[in-house]
mmCIF file of C-alpha atoms in Angstrom:
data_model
loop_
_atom_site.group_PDB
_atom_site.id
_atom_site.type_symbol
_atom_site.label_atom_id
_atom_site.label_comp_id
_atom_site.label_asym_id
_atom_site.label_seq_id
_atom_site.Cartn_x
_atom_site.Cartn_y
_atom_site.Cartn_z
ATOM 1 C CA UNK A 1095 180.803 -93.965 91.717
ATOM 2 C CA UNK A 1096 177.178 -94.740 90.699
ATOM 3 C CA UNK A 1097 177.173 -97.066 87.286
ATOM 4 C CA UNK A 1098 174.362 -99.013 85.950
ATOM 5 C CA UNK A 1099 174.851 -101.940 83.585
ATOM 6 C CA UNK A 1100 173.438 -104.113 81.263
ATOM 7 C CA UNK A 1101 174.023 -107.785 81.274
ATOM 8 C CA UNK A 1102 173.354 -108.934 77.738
ATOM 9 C CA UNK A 1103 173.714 -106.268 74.665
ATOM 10 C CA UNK A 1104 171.808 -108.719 72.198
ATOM 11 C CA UNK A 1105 168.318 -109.784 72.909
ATOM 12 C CA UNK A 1106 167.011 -111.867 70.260
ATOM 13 C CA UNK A 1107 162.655 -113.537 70.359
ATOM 14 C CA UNK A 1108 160.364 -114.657 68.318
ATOM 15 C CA UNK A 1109 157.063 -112.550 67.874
ATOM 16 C CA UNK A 1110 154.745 -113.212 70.417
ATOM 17 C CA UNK A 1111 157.298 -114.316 72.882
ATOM 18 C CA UNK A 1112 158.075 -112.205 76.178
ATOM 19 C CA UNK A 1113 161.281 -110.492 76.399
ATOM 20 C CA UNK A 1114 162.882 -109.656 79.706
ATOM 21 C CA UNK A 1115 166.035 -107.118 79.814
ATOM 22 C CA UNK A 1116 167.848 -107.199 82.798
ATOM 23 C CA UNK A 1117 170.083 -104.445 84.707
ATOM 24 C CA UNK A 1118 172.103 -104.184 87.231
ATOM 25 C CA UNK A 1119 172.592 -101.096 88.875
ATOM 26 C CA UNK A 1120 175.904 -99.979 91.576
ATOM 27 C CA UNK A 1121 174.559 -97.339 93.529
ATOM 28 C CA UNK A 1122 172.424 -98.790 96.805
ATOM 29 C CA UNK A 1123 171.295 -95.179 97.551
ATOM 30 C CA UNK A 1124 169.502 -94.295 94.613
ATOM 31 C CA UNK A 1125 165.779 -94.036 94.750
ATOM 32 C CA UNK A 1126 164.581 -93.946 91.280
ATOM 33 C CA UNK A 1127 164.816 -96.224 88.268
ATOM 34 C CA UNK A 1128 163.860 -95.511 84.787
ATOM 35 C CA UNK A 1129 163.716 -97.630 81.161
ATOM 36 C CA UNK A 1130 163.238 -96.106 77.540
ATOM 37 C CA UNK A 1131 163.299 -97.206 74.458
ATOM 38 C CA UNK A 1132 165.303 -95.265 71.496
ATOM 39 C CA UNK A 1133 164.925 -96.503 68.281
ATOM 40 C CA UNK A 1134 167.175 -96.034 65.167
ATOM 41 C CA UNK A 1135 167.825 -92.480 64.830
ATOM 42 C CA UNK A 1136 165.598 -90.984 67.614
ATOM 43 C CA UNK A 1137 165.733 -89.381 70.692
ATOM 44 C CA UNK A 1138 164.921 -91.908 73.954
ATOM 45 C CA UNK A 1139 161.463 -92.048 74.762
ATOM 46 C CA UNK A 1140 160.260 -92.979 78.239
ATOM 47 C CA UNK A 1141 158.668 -96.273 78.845
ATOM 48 C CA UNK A 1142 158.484 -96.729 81.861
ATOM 49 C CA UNK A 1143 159.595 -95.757 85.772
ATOM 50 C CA UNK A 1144 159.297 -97.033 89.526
ATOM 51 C CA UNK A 1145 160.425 -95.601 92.838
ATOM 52 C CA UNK A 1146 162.680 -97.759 95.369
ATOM 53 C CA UNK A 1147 159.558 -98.227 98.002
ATOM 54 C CA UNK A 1148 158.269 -100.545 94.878
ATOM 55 C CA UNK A 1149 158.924 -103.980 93.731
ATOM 56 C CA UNK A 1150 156.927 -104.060 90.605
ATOM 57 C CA UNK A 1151 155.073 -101.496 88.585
ATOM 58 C CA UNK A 1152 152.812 -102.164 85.405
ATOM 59 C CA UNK A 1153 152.067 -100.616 82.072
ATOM 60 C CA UNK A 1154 150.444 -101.518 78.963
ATOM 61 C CA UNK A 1155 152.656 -104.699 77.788
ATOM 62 C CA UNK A 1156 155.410 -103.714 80.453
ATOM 63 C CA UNK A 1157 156.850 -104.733 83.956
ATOM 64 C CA UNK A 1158 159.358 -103.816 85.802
ATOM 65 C CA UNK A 1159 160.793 -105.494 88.517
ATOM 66 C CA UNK A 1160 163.149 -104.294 91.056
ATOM 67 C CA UNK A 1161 164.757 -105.989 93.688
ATOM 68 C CA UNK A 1162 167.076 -103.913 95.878
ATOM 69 C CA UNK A 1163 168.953 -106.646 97.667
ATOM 70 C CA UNK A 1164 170.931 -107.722 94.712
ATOM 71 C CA UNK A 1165 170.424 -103.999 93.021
ATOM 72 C CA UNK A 1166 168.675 -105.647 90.019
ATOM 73 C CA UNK A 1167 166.364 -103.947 88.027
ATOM 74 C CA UNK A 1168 164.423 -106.005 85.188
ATOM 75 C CA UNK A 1169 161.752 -104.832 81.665
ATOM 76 C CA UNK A 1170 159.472 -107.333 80.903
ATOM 77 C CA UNK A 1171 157.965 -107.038 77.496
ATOM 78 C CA UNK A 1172 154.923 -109.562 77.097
ATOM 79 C CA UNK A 1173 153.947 -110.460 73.809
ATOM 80 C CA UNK A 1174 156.703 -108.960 72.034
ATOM 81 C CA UNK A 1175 156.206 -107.496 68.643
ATOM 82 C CA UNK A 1176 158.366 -106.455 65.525
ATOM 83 C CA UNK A 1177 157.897 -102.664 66.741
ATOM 84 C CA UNK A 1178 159.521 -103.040 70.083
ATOM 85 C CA UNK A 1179 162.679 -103.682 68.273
ATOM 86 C CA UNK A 1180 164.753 -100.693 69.372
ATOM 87 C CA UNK A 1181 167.797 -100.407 72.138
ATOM 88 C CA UNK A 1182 166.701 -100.119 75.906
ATOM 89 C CA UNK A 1183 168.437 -98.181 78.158
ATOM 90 C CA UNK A 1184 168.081 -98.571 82.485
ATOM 91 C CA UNK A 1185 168.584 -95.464 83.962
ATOM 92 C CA UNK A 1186 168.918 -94.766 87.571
ATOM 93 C CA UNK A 1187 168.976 -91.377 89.954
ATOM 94 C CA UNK A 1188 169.372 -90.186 93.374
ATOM 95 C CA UNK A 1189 166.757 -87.239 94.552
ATOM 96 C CA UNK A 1190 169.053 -84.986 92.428
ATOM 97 C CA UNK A 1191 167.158 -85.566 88.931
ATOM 98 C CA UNK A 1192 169.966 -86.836 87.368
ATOM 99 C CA UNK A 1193 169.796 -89.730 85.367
ATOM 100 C CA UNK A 1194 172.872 -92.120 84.834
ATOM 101 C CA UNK A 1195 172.397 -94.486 81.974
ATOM 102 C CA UNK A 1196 173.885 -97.773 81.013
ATOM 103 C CA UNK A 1197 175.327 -99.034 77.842
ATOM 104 C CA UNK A 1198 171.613 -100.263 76.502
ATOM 105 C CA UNK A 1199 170.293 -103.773 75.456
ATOM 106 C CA UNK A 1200 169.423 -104.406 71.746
ATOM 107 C CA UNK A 1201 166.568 -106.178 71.350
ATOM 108 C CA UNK A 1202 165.792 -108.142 68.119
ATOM 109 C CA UNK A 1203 162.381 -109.349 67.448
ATOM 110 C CA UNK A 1204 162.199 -111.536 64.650
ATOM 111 C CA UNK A 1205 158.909 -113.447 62.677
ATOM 112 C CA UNK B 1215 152.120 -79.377 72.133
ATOM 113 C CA UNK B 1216 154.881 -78.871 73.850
ATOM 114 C CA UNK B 1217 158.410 -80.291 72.467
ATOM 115 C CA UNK B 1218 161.986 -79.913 73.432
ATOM 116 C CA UNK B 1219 163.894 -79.581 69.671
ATOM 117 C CA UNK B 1220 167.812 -79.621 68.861
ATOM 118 C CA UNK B 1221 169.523 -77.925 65.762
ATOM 119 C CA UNK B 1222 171.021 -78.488 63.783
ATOM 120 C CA UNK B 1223 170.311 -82.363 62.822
ATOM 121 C CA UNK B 1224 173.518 -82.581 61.800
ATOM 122 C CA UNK B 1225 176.662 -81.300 61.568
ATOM 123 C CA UNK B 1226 180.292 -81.557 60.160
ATOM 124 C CA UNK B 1227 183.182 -78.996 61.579
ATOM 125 C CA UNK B 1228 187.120 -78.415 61.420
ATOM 126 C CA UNK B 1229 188.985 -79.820 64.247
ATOM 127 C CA UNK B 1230 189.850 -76.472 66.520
ATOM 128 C CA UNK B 1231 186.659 -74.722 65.351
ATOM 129 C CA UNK B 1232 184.218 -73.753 67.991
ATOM 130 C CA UNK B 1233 180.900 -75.474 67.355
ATOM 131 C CA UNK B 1234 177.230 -74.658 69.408
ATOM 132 C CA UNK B 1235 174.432 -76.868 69.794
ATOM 133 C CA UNK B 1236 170.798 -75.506 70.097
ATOM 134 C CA UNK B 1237 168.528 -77.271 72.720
ATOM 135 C CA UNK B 1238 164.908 -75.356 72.706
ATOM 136 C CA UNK B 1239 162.078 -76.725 75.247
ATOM 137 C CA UNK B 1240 158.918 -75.289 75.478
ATOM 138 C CA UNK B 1241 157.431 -77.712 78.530
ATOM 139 C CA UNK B 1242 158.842 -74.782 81.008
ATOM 140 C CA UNK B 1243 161.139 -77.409 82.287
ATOM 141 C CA UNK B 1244 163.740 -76.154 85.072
ATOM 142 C CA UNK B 1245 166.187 -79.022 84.733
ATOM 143 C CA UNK B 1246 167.853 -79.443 81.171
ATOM 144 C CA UNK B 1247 170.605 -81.779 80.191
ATOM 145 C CA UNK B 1248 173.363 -83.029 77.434
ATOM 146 C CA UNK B 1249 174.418 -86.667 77.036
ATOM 147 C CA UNK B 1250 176.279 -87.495 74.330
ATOM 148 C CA UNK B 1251 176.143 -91.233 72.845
ATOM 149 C CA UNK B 1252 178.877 -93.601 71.811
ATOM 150 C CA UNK B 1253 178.713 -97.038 70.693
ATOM 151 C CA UNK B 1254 179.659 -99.289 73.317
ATOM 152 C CA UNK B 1255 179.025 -96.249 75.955
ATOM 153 C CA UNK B 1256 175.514 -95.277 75.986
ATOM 154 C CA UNK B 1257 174.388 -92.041 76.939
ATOM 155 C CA UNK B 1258 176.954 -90.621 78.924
ATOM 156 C CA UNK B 1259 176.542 -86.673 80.775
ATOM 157 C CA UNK B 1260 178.156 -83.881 80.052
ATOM 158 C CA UNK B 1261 176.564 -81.010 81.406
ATOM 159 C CA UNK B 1262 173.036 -80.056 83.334
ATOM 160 C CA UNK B 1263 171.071 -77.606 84.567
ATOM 161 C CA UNK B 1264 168.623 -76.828 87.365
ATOM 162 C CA UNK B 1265 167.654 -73.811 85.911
ATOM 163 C CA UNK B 1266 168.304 -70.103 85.012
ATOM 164 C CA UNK B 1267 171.734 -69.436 85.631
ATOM 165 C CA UNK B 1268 172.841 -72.806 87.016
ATOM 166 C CA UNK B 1269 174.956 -74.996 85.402
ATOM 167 C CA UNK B 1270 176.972 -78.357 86.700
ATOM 168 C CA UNK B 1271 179.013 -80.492 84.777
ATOM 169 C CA UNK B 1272 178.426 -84.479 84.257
ATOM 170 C CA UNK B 1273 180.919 -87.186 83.981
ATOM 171 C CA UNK B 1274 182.455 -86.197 80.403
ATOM 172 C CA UNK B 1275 182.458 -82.286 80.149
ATOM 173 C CA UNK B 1276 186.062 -81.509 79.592
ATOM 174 C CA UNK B 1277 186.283 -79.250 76.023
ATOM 175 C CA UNK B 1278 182.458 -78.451 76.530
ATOM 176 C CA UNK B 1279 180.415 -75.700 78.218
ATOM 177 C CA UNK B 1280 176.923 -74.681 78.743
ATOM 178 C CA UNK B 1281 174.928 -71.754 79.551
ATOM 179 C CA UNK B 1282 171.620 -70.981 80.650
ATOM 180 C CA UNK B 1283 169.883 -67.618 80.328
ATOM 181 C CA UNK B 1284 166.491 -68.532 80.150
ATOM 182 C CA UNK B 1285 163.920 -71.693 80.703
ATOM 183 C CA UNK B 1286 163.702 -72.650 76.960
ATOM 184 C CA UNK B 1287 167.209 -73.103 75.913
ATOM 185 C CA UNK B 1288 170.675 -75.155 76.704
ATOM 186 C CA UNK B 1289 173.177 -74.246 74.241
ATOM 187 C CA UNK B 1290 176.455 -76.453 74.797
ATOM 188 C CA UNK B 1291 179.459 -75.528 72.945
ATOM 189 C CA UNK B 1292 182.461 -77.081 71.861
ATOM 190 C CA UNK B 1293 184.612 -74.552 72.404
ATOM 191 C CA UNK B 1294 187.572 -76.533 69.901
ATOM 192 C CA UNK B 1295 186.353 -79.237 68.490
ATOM 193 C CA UNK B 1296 188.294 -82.272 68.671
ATOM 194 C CA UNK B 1297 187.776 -85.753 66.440
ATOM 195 C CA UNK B 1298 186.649 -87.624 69.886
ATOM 196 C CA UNK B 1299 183.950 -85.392 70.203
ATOM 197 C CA UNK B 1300 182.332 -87.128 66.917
ATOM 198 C CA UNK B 1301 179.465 -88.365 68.277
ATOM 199 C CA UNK B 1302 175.478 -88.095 68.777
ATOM 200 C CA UNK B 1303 174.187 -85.427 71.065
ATOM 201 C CA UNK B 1304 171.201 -85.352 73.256
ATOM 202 C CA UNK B 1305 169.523 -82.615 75.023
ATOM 203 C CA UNK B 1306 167.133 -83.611 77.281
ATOM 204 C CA UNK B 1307 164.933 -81.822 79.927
ATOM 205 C CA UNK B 1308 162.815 -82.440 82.808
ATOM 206 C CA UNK B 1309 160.431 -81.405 85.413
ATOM 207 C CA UNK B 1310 161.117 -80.824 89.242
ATOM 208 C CA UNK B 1311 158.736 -81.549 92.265
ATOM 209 C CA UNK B 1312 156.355 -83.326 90.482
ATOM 210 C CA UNK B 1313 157.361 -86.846 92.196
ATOM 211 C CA UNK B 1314 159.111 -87.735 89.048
ATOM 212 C CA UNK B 1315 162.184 -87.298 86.850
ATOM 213 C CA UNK B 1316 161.054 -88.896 83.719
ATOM 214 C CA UNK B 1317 163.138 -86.783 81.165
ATOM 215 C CA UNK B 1318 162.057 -85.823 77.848
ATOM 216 C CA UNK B 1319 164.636 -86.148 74.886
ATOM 217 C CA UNK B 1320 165.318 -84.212 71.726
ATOM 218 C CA UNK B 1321 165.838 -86.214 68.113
ATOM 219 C CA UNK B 1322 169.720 -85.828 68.435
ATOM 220 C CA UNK B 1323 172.327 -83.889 66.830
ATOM 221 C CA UNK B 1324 174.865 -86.081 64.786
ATOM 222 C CA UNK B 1325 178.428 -83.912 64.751
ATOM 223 C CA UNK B 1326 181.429 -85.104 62.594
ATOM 224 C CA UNK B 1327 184.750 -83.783 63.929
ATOM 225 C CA UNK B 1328 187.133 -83.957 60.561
#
């Protein structure tokens, strides 16, 4: 069935440093990936999203990266700061609008 | 602005009561969803909707239903609550044919089975 997976359930930088979560994700048919962030006793909020015809989509601060031949999906965080401390969750769907999540990452950004 | 909200915050039951969740969106979202969250599990599914009177079941829905009347809400029920359903609870909803199924979350209901 489709599953998507974190590798590492710690992250731990320095300030200033990049981060980069990784994912892996099961399902080769699904067509749209998704990250948010949720942060200590909050709803998920959206971060950011790309399609499967993409390899790499930008935002302010964030990247992801997806490469379909290993099903690998990746959120780069440049210049990382205390606030981005929070869990991040991968997500991934087929055309049906339903979102499957993994376990999440924790990342820990410390001074 | 529009907001998807859940009620109550919290909540603490009797095993074998039945216990309902509110989920209100006002974005005039068709899908709407449930996840609950777990340590160690993330957000898993329990139930989702497409809209009015549709209604599917996710990977976890056994001892929960849902029911949708209108747009705006998702109630999901425990219909006898049972300690493993202590958890957090997230409704969620989302728009369709806009290219996109970036979903919008609620704060979260914490429930205490005891």
């Amino acid at each position: 069935g489709e599953s998507v997976g974190l590798h590492l359930p710690t992250l731990s930088v320095q300030e200033g440093d990049n981060s980069i979560i990784n994912c892996a994700y099961s399902n080769s048919a699904s067509d749209y990936f998704i990250w948010y962030k949720q942060e200590s006793g909050k709803g998920p909020q959206f971060i950011i999203d790309i399609r499967s015809n993409m390899d790499k989509r930008q935002g302010q601060r964030v990247t992801v990266l997806l490469n379909k031949t290993v099903k690998h999906l990746s959120l780069q965080i440049a210049a990382t700061q205390p606030g981005d401390s929070a869990v991040y969750f991968c997500a991934d769907s087929l055309w049906i609008d339903k979102l499957i999540f993994g376990t999440g990452t924790r990342l820990q950004v410390f001074p | 602005d529009a907001e998807i909200t859940q009620s109550p915050r919290h909540k603490i039951t009797e095993t074998g009561r039945q216990v309902t969740l509110a989920c209100h969106q006002t974005w005039n979202h068709n899908n709407m969803f449930w996840y609950r969250q777990d340590l160690g599990h993330g957000l898993r599914l329990i139930h989702y909707s497409y809209g009015v009177q549709d209604t599917n079941k996710g990977e976890v829905s056994d001892g929960y239903s849902v029911s949708r009347s209108n747009t705006e809400d998702l109630p999901l029920t425990l219909e006898s609550a049972a300690s493993s359903q202590t958890s957090v609870y997230f409704c969620a909803s989302s728009p369709t044919g806009q290219g996109n199924t970036e979903a919008f979350f609620g704060q979260g209901t914490r429930l205490t089975v005891v």
